Coordinates of C-alpha atoms in Angstrom, one line a residue:
Chain G
M1 CA 53.9 147.7 95.0
N2 CA 52.8 147.9 91.4
A3 CA 56.2 148.8 90.2
L4 CA 57.9 145.9 91.8
T5 CA 55.6 143.3 90.2
G6 CA 55.9 145.1 86.9
A7 CA 59.7 145.0 87.2
W8 CA 59.5 141.3 88.1
S9 CA 57.4 140.4 85.1
W10 CA 59.7 142.5 82.9
L11 CA 62.7 140.6 84.2
T12 CA 61.1 137.2 83.8
T13 CA 60.2 137.8 80.2
A14 CA 62.6 135.7 78.2
A15 CA 62.5 138.0 75.2
H16 CA 64.1 140.8 77.3
W17 CA 67.2 138.7 77.9
S18 CA 68.1 137.7 74.4
G19 CA 68.8 139.5 71.1
D20 CA 70.3 142.8 70.2
G21 CA 70.1 145.1 73.2
G22 CA 68.9 142.3 75.5
I23 CA 70.0 142.0 79.1
T24 CA 72.6 139.3 78.3
Q25 CA 74.3 141.5 75.7
R26 CA 74.2 144.6 78.0
L27 CA 75.5 142.6 80.9
G28 CA 78.4 141.3 78.7
E29 CA 79.2 144.8 77.7
H30 CA 79.1 146.0 81.3
L31 CA 81.4 143.2 82.5
Y32 CA 83.8 143.6 79.6
L33 CA 84.2 147.3 80.2
T34 CA 84.5 146.8 83.9
A35 CA 87.3 144.2 83.6
L36 CA 89.2 146.1 81.0
A37 CA 89.0 149.4 83.0
L38 CA 90.0 147.7 86.2
L39 CA 93.0 146.0 84.7
A40 CA 94.1 149.3 83.0
A41 CA 93.6 151.3 86.3
C42 CA 95.6 148.7 88.3
A43 CA 98.4 148.7 85.7
I44 CA 98.6 152.5 86.2
A45 CA 98.0 152.9 89.9
L46 CA 99.7 150.0 91.5
P47 CA 103.3 150.5 90.2
L48 CA 102.9 154.2 91.0
A49 CA 101.7 153.5 94.5
M50 CA 104.6 151.0 95.1
W51 CA 107.1 153.6 93.9
L52 CA 105.6 156.3 96.0
G53 CA 105.1 154.2 99.1
H54 CA 108.2 152.1 99.1
G55 CA 110.9 154.7 98.5
G56 CA 110.5 157.3 95.8
G57 CA 108.9 160.3 97.4
R58 CA 106.9 159.4 100.4
R59 CA 106.3 163.1 101.1
V60 CA 105.0 163.8 97.6
G61 CA 103.0 160.6 97.7
G62 CA 101.1 161.5 100.9
A63 CA 99.9 164.8 99.5
L64 CA 99.2 163.3 96.1
A65 CA 97.2 160.4 97.5
I66 CA 95.0 162.6 99.6
N67 CA 94.4 165.3 97.0
I68 CA 93.7 163.0 94.1
S69 CA 90.9 161.3 96.1
N70 CA 89.4 164.6 97.0
A71 CA 89.5 165.8 93.4
G72 CA 87.9 162.6 92.3
R73 CA 85.0 163.3 94.6
A74 CA 84.5 166.9 93.5
V75 CA 84.4 166.3 89.7
P76 CA 81.1 164.9 88.6
T77 CA 81.5 161.6 86.7
F78 CA 78.5 162.5 84.5
A79 CA 80.1 165.7 83.4
V80 CA 83.4 164.0 82.5
L81 CA 81.6 161.3 80.6
V82 CA 79.7 163.8 78.5
L83 CA 82.7 166.0 78.0
L84 CA 84.7 163.1 76.7
T85 CA 82.0 162.0 74.3
L86 CA 81.9 165.5 72.8
T87 CA 85.6 165.3 72.0
P88 CA 87.0 163.7 68.8
L89 CA 87.7 160.6 70.9
A90 CA 84.1 159.6 70.5
R91 CA 85.0 158.3 67.0
Y92 CA 86.7 155.3 68.7
G93 CA 83.6 153.6 70.1
E94 CA 83.8 153.0 73.8
L95 CA 87.1 154.8 74.2
P96 CA 85.7 157.9 76.0
T97 CA 83.8 155.6 78.4
L98 CA 86.9 153.6 79.1
I99 CA 89.0 156.7 79.7
A100 CA 86.4 158.0 82.2
L101 CA 86.3 154.6 84.0
V102 CA 90.1 154.6 84.4
L103 CA 90.2 158.2 85.5
F104 CA 87.7 157.6 88.3
S105 CA 89.1 154.3 89.5
V106 CA 92.8 155.3 89.7
P107 CA 92.3 157.6 92.8
P108 CA 90.9 154.9 95.2
L109 CA 93.4 152.4 94.0
L110 CA 96.4 154.7 94.3
T111 CA 95.3 156.1 97.7
N112 CA 94.6 152.8 99.3
A113 CA 97.7 151.0 97.9
Y114 CA 99.9 154.0 98.9
V115 CA 98.5 154.2 102.4
G116 CA 98.9 150.4 102.8
I117 CA 102.5 150.3 101.6
A118 CA 103.7 153.5 103.2
G119 CA 102.0 152.6 106.4
T120 CA 104.0 149.4 106.9
D121 CA 105.6 149.4 110.4
R122 CA 109.1 150.9 109.9
D123 CA 110.4 148.5 112.6
I124 CA 109.4 145.5 110.5
V125 CA 111.0 147.0 107.4
Q126 CA 114.2 147.7 109.4
A127 CA 114.2 144.1 110.7
A128 CA 113.7 142.8 107.1
R129 CA 116.6 144.9 106.0
G130 CA 118.7 143.7 108.9
M131 CA 118.0 140.1 107.8
G132 CA 119.7 141.0 104.5
M133 CA 116.6 141.4 102.3
S134 CA 117.1 143.5 99.2
R135 CA 114.8 146.4 98.5
W136 CA 112.8 144.3 96.1
Q137 CA 112.5 141.5 98.7
V138 CA 111.3 144.0 101.3
L139 CA 108.7 145.2 98.9
G140 CA 107.6 141.8 97.7
R141 CA 107.8 139.8 100.9
V142 CA 107.1 142.3 103.6
E143 CA 105.4 145.5 102.5
L144 CA 103.1 144.1 99.8
P145 CA 101.7 141.2 102.0
L146 CA 101.2 143.6 104.9
A147 CA 99.5 146.1 102.6
F148 CA 97.3 143.5 101.0
P149 CA 94.1 144.3 102.9
M150 CA 94.4 148.0 102.0
L151 CA 95.3 147.1 98.4
M152 CA 92.2 144.9 98.1
T153 CA 90.1 147.6 99.7
G154 CA 91.3 149.9 96.9
V155 CA 90.5 147.3 94.2
R156 CA 87.0 146.7 95.6
T157 CA 86.3 150.5 95.8
A158 CA 87.6 150.9 92.3
A159 CA 85.6 148.0 90.9
V160 CA 82.3 149.3 92.5
Q161 CA 83.2 152.8 91.2
I162 CA 83.7 151.4 87.7
V163 CA 80.4 149.4 87.7
A164 CA 78.6 152.6 88.7
T165 CA 80.4 154.8 86.2
A166 CA 79.8 152.3 83.4
T167 CA 76.1 152.5 84.2
L168 CA 76.2 156.3 83.8
A169 CA 77.9 155.8 80.4
A170 CA 74.5 154.8 79.0
L171 CA 73.4 158.4 79.2
P172 CA 75.8 159.6 76.5
G173 CA 75.0 156.4 74.6
G174 CA 77.6 153.9 75.8
G175 CA 76.9 150.3 76.3
G176 CA 76.2 148.4 79.5
L177 CA 73.2 147.7 81.8
G178 CA 72.5 151.4 82.2
R179 CA 71.0 151.3 78.7
V180 CA 68.1 149.2 80.1
I181 CA 67.3 152.1 82.5
T182 CA 67.7 154.9 79.9
A183 CA 65.6 153.0 77.4
G184 CA 62.9 152.6 80.1
F185 CA 63.0 156.4 80.8
A186 CA 62.9 157.2 77.0
N187 CA 59.7 155.0 76.6
Y188 CA 58.1 156.0 79.9
R189 CA 58.2 152.3 81.1
T190 CA 58.6 152.5 84.8
A191 CA 58.7 148.7 85.1
Q192 CA 61.7 148.6 82.8
V193 CA 63.4 151.4 84.7
V194 CA 63.1 149.6 88.0
A195 CA 64.1 146.3 86.4
G196 CA 67.2 147.8 85.0
A197 CA 68.0 149.5 88.4
V198 CA 67.6 146.1 90.2
L199 CA 70.0 144.5 87.7
V200 CA 72.6 147.2 88.2
A201 CA 72.3 147.2 91.9
V202 CA 72.6 143.4 92.0
L203 CA 75.7 143.5 89.8
A204 CA 77.3 146.2 92.0
L205 CA 76.7 144.2 95.1
A206 CA 77.8 141.0 93.5
V207 CA 81.1 142.5 92.4
E208 CA 81.7 143.9 95.9
G209 CA 80.8 140.6 97.5
L210 CA 82.9 138.5 95.2
L211 CA 85.9 140.7 95.7
A212 CA 85.4 140.7 99.5
L213 CA 85.4 136.9 99.4
L214 CA 88.5 136.9 97.2
Q215 CA 90.2 139.2 99.7
R216 CA 89.4 136.9 102.6
L217 CA 90.6 133.8 100.7
L218 CA 93.9 135.4 99.5
D219 CA 94.9 137.4 102.5
P220 CA 98.5 136.5 103.2
T221 CA 98.3 138.0 106.7
R222 CA 95.3 136.0 107.7
P223 CA 96.1 134.0 110.8
G224 CA 95.9 130.3 110.2
R225 CA 96.7 130.7 106.5
R226 CA 100.3 129.7 107.3
R227 CA 99.6 126.4 108.8
A228 CA 102.7 126.1 110.8
G229 CA 101.0 126.2 114.2
A230 CA 97.9 127.4 116.0
A231 CA 98.0 131.1 115.3
P232 CA 100.1 134.2 115.3
A233 CA 102.5 132.9 117.9
S234 CA 104.0 130.7 115.3
G235 CA 106.2 133.5 114.2
A236 CA 104.1 134.5 111.3
L237 CA 103.7 138.2 110.5
P238 CA 102.4 140.3 113.4
P239 CA 98.9 141.8 113.3
G240 CA 100.5 144.7 111.6
P241 CA 99.4 148.1 110.7
H242 CA 96.8 147.0 108.3
S243 CA 94.3 146.7 111.1
V244 CA 94.7 150.3 112.0
P245 CA 93.8 152.3 108.9
A246 CA 91.2 150.1 107.5
D247 CA 89.0 153.1 107.2
A248 CA 91.8 155.5 106.3
A249 CA 90.4 156.0 102.8
E250 CA 86.8 155.5 103.8
A251 CA 83.9 157.1 101.9
P252 CA 85.2 156.7 98.4
A253 CA 83.7 158.9 95.6
R254 CA 80.3 157.6 94.6
T255 CA 79.0 157.7 91.1
Chain E
M1 CA 77.4 188.6 63.9
S2 CA 81.0 188.3 65.0
A3 CA 79.8 188.3 68.6
N4 CA 77.8 185.2 67.9
S5 CA 80.6 183.4 66.2
C6 CA 81.6 181.2 69.1
L7 CA 78.0 180.0 69.4
V8 CA 77.9 179.2 65.7
A9 CA 81.3 177.6 65.7
N10 CA 80.3 175.5 68.8
D11 CA 83.4 176.4 70.7
W12 CA 84.1 174.9 74.1
I13 CA 84.5 178.3 75.8
C14 CA 82.0 180.9 74.8
G15 CA 81.5 184.2 76.6
E16 CA 78.4 184.9 74.5
Y17 CA 76.8 181.8 75.9
V18 CA 77.3 182.9 79.4
R19 CA 76.0 186.4 78.6
T20 CA 72.9 185.3 76.8
R21 CA 71.9 182.3 79.0
G22 CA 72.7 183.9 82.3
Q23 CA 69.2 183.4 83.7
E24 CA 69.3 179.7 82.7
L25 CA 72.6 179.2 84.4
T26 CA 71.5 181.0 87.5
D27 CA 68.3 178.9 87.7
A28 CA 70.2 175.7 87.3
T29 CA 72.8 176.7 90.0
V30 CA 70.0 177.6 92.4
Q31 CA 68.2 174.3 91.8
H32 CA 71.6 172.5 92.3
L33 CA 72.1 174.3 95.6
V34 CA 68.6 173.7 96.9
I35 CA 68.8 169.9 96.1
T36 CA 72.3 169.5 97.7
A37 CA 71.6 171.7 100.7
S38 CA 68.3 170.1 101.6
A39 CA 69.7 166.6 101.1
V40 CA 72.6 167.2 103.4
A41 CA 70.5 168.9 105.9
I42 CA 68.0 166.1 106.1
A43 CA 70.8 163.6 106.2
V44 CA 72.4 165.3 109.2
V45 CA 69.1 165.4 111.0
V46 CA 68.4 161.7 110.3
A47 CA 72.0 160.5 110.9
F48 CA 72.4 162.1 114.4
P49 CA 69.8 160.0 116.2
L50 CA 71.0 156.9 114.3
A51 CA 74.6 157.5 115.4
L52 CA 73.4 157.9 119.0
L53 CA 71.4 154.7 118.7
A54 CA 74.4 152.9 117.2
R55 CA 76.6 154.1 120.1
R56 CA 74.1 153.0 122.8
W57 CA 73.3 149.6 121.4
R58 CA 76.1 147.6 119.7
P59 CA 74.0 145.3 117.5
A60 CA 72.5 148.4 115.9
A61 CA 75.9 149.7 115.0
G62 CA 76.8 146.7 113.0
S63 CA 73.6 146.4 111.1
L64 CA 73.3 150.1 110.5
L65 CA 76.8 150.5 109.1
G66 CA 76.2 147.3 107.0
L67 CA 72.9 148.6 105.6
T68 CA 74.3 152.1 104.8
T69 CA 77.3 150.5 103.1
V70 CA 75.1 148.4 100.9
L71 CA 73.1 151.5 100.0
Y72 CA 76.4 153.2 99.2
T73 CA 77.3 150.5 96.7
I74 CA 74.2 151.1 94.5
P75 CA 75.1 153.2 91.5
S76 CA 73.4 156.6 91.5
L77 CA 71.5 156.0 88.2
A78 CA 70.1 152.8 89.7
M79 CA 69.3 154.5 93.0
Y80 CA 67.2 157.3 91.3
A81 CA 65.6 154.7 89.1
L82 CA 64.6 152.6 92.2
L83 CA 63.1 155.6 93.9
L84 CA 61.1 156.6 90.8
P85 CA 58.0 154.5 91.7
F86 CA 57.8 156.1 95.1
F87 CA 58.1 159.8 94.2
G88 CA 57.5 160.0 90.4
L89 CA 59.5 162.4 88.3
S90 CA 60.2 164.8 91.1
M91 CA 62.9 166.5 93.0
A92 CA 62.2 164.2 95.9
V93 CA 63.8 161.3 94.0
V94 CA 67.1 163.1 93.8
V95 CA 67.0 164.5 97.4
C96 CA 66.0 161.1 98.8
G97 CA 68.8 159.3 96.9
L98 CA 71.4 161.8 98.1
V99 CA 70.1 161.5 101.7
L100 CA 70.6 157.7 101.5
Y101 CA 74.2 158.2 100.2
S102 CA 75.1 160.8 102.8
L103 CA 73.9 158.7 105.6
T104 CA 76.7 156.2 105.1
V105 CA 79.4 158.9 105.6
L106 CA 77.6 160.8 108.3
V107 CA 76.6 158.0 110.6
R108 CA 80.1 156.5 110.3
N109 CA 81.8 159.8 111.1
M110 CA 79.4 160.8 113.8
L111 CA 80.0 157.5 115.5
T112 CA 83.7 157.8 115.2
G113 CA 83.6 161.3 116.6
L114 CA 81.4 160.3 119.6
R115 CA 83.5 157.3 120.3
S116 CA 86.7 159.3 120.3
V117 CA 85.6 161.4 123.3
P118 CA 88.0 160.3 126.1
A119 CA 86.4 158.4 128.9
D120 CA 88.2 160.7 131.4
V121 CA 86.5 163.7 130.0
R122 CA 83.1 162.0 130.2
D123 CA 83.7 160.9 133.7
A124 CA 84.8 164.3 134.8
A125 CA 81.6 165.9 133.4
L126 CA 79.5 163.2 135.1
G127 CA 81.3 163.8 138.3
M128 CA 80.5 167.5 138.0
G129 CA 76.9 166.6 138.0
Y130 CA 76.2 166.9 134.2
G131 CA 73.1 165.2 133.0
R132 CA 73.1 163.0 129.9
G133 CA 71.6 165.7 127.7
R134 CA 74.0 168.4 128.9
L135 CA 76.9 166.0 128.6
L136 CA 76.0 165.3 125.0
L137 CA 75.4 168.8 123.9
T138 CA 78.2 170.7 125.8
V139 CA 81.0 168.1 126.0
E140 CA 80.7 165.2 123.6
L141 CA 79.3 167.0 120.6
P142 CA 82.0 169.8 120.5
L143 CA 84.7 167.2 120.9
A144 CA 83.2 165.1 118.1
L145 CA 82.8 168.1 115.9
P146 CA 86.0 167.7 113.8
A147 CA 84.9 164.1 112.7
V148 CA 81.3 165.2 112.2
M149 CA 82.4 168.2 110.1
A150 CA 84.7 166.0 108.0
G151 CA 81.8 163.8 107.3
I152 CA 79.5 166.7 106.3
R153 CA 82.2 168.0 104.0
I154 CA 82.6 164.7 102.2
A155 CA 78.8 164.2 102.0
T156 CA 78.3 167.7 100.6
V157 CA 81.0 167.5 97.9
S158 CA 79.7 164.1 96.9
A159 CA 76.1 165.4 96.8
V160 CA 77.1 168.3 94.6
S161 CA 78.6 165.9 92.1
L162 CA 75.8 163.3 92.3
T163 CA 73.0 165.9 91.8
T164 CA 74.0 166.1 88.2
V165 CA 72.8 162.6 87.6
G166 CA 69.3 163.8 88.7
A167 CA 69.0 165.1 85.1
I168 CA 67.6 161.7 84.3
V169 CA 64.4 162.7 86.2
G170 CA 64.7 166.3 85.1
H171 CA 65.9 167.6 88.4
G172 CA 69.6 167.7 88.2
G173 CA 70.4 171.4 88.6
L174 CA 73.5 172.0 86.5
G175 CA 73.2 168.4 85.4
N176 CA 70.1 169.4 83.4
L177 CA 72.3 171.7 81.3
I178 CA 74.9 169.0 80.8
Y179 CA 72.2 166.6 79.7
S180 CA 70.6 169.0 77.3
G181 CA 74.0 170.1 76.0
M182 CA 74.8 166.5 75.4
Q183 CA 71.7 165.9 73.4
S184 CA 72.2 169.0 71.2
Y185 CA 75.9 168.6 71.0
F186 CA 76.4 172.1 72.6
K187 CA 79.9 172.1 73.9
A188 CA 79.9 175.5 75.7
E189 CA 76.8 174.5 77.6
V190 CA 78.3 171.2 78.8
L191 CA 81.7 172.7 79.7
T192 CA 80.3 175.8 81.5
A193 CA 77.9 173.7 83.6
S194 CA 80.6 171.2 84.4
V195 CA 83.0 173.9 85.5
L196 CA 80.3 175.6 87.6
C197 CA 79.6 172.3 89.3
V198 CA 83.2 171.8 90.3
L199 CA 83.4 175.4 91.5
L200 CA 80.3 174.8 93.6
A201 CA 81.8 171.7 95.2
V202 CA 85.1 173.4 96.0
T203 CA 83.3 176.5 97.3
A204 CA 81.0 174.5 99.5
D205 CA 84.0 172.5 100.9
L206 CA 85.9 175.7 101.7
L207 CA 82.9 177.3 103.3
L208 CA 82.3 174.2 105.5
L209 CA 86.0 174.2 106.4
G210 CA 85.6 177.8 107.5
V211 CA 82.6 176.9 109.6
Q212 CA 84.5 174.1 111.2
R213 CA 87.4 176.3 112.1
A214 CA 85.0 178.9 113.5
L215 CA 83.2 176.3 115.6
T216 CA 86.4 174.7 117.0
P217 CA 88.7 177.6 118.0
W218 CA 90.6 175.3 120.4
A219 CA 91.8 173.1 117.6
R220 CA 93.8 175.9 116.2
K221 CA 95.5 177.0 119.4
G222 CA 98.9 175.4 120.0
R223 CA 99.4 174.6 116.4
T224 CA 101.1 177.0 114.0
A225 CA 99.9 180.6 114.2

């Protein structure tokens, strides 16, 4: 395992972490791009999913939610990144990368959020209406809490997708940890290539793990979170439909 | 001279490019197909016994699905880079990476398909004296086919798209053209290869859909004509 020890010694060399183009700087770029793109994608996809799933056009929404995910899978991320950097947009620094990141993270967000909201048990919605809730109350206090697990699945998928796409952005010269890998390839340094790959893989797994933890902590439908009584019998929300389609949008596009 | 103008002007769409570099495009497409097809084929062969094992033995199911999901989380560029020390700059890096990605989808879908076979059907076959092997091949597998085929379609389309990243090790099929077009700022080369890549994914998906329909004639009956 020559390569692994080489990668380890590369990673433990202090000089590789600091300075211009060091790991710290690349990690910062990666996290900055990821956060910015995720926020932008949420700002676009979530309101749209709420509108489609809550009332708007559920019929249009279903077809859109399925097709947009399939299309996202068929279009190569690498091709879109390169195409965007060849356009005049490339004059604005990281803008092409950012656009590509948002483009590829909207489908999982939209699909999961839509499926979660539209899949709310109609009886529960009817009951909420019967209790005198307004449309907005139904959305905010019934549909969104019940759709929360699906919503978070979408956010997790999108975040992992963004981390992966941001890595690829190094090929056309964008920032981020992918640059460690491409620089290693350019200089025929296998140790650096492997070290960069380990960094990227760890980052992707950490983002996924952190968001999964966040989901567990924030889940409004988690039994025991409403500390009224022992468990679901306390009149909290029923197990709900979120347990059914947990895999509805499984196998997101991978980059 | 005027025929060359779109090459000189570096237009996005250039018929002259397609005409003069036909061989290059064909070679790249063939390489793309070879990589994708061999990866999916290997993945199917590997995933099937794994799915059977996971169905037989519950602890295996959890750890197997967990492991493949972790593999799925690793970005493609990192995956190819991690496989580099094992295979060197070769096609095997790309194929192996794609196999690992496809396993996630395939094992999961095969398991779902096998588990969806109604217990009544299984009991009936056993009551008729079917052995385990015959039960699997003639009853369970056909009934699991829609889920399995759905998995193969997803894996194939993803593999077509991910093959492009293989350009980093020089074996990316059409991705090689995208990569070289990127370095020389050659718009027509990038766009043509990208469009071909999407066409390849869509064609493969439709072909597999056709195969699925041909293999499961019973699924069509009863539905709309």
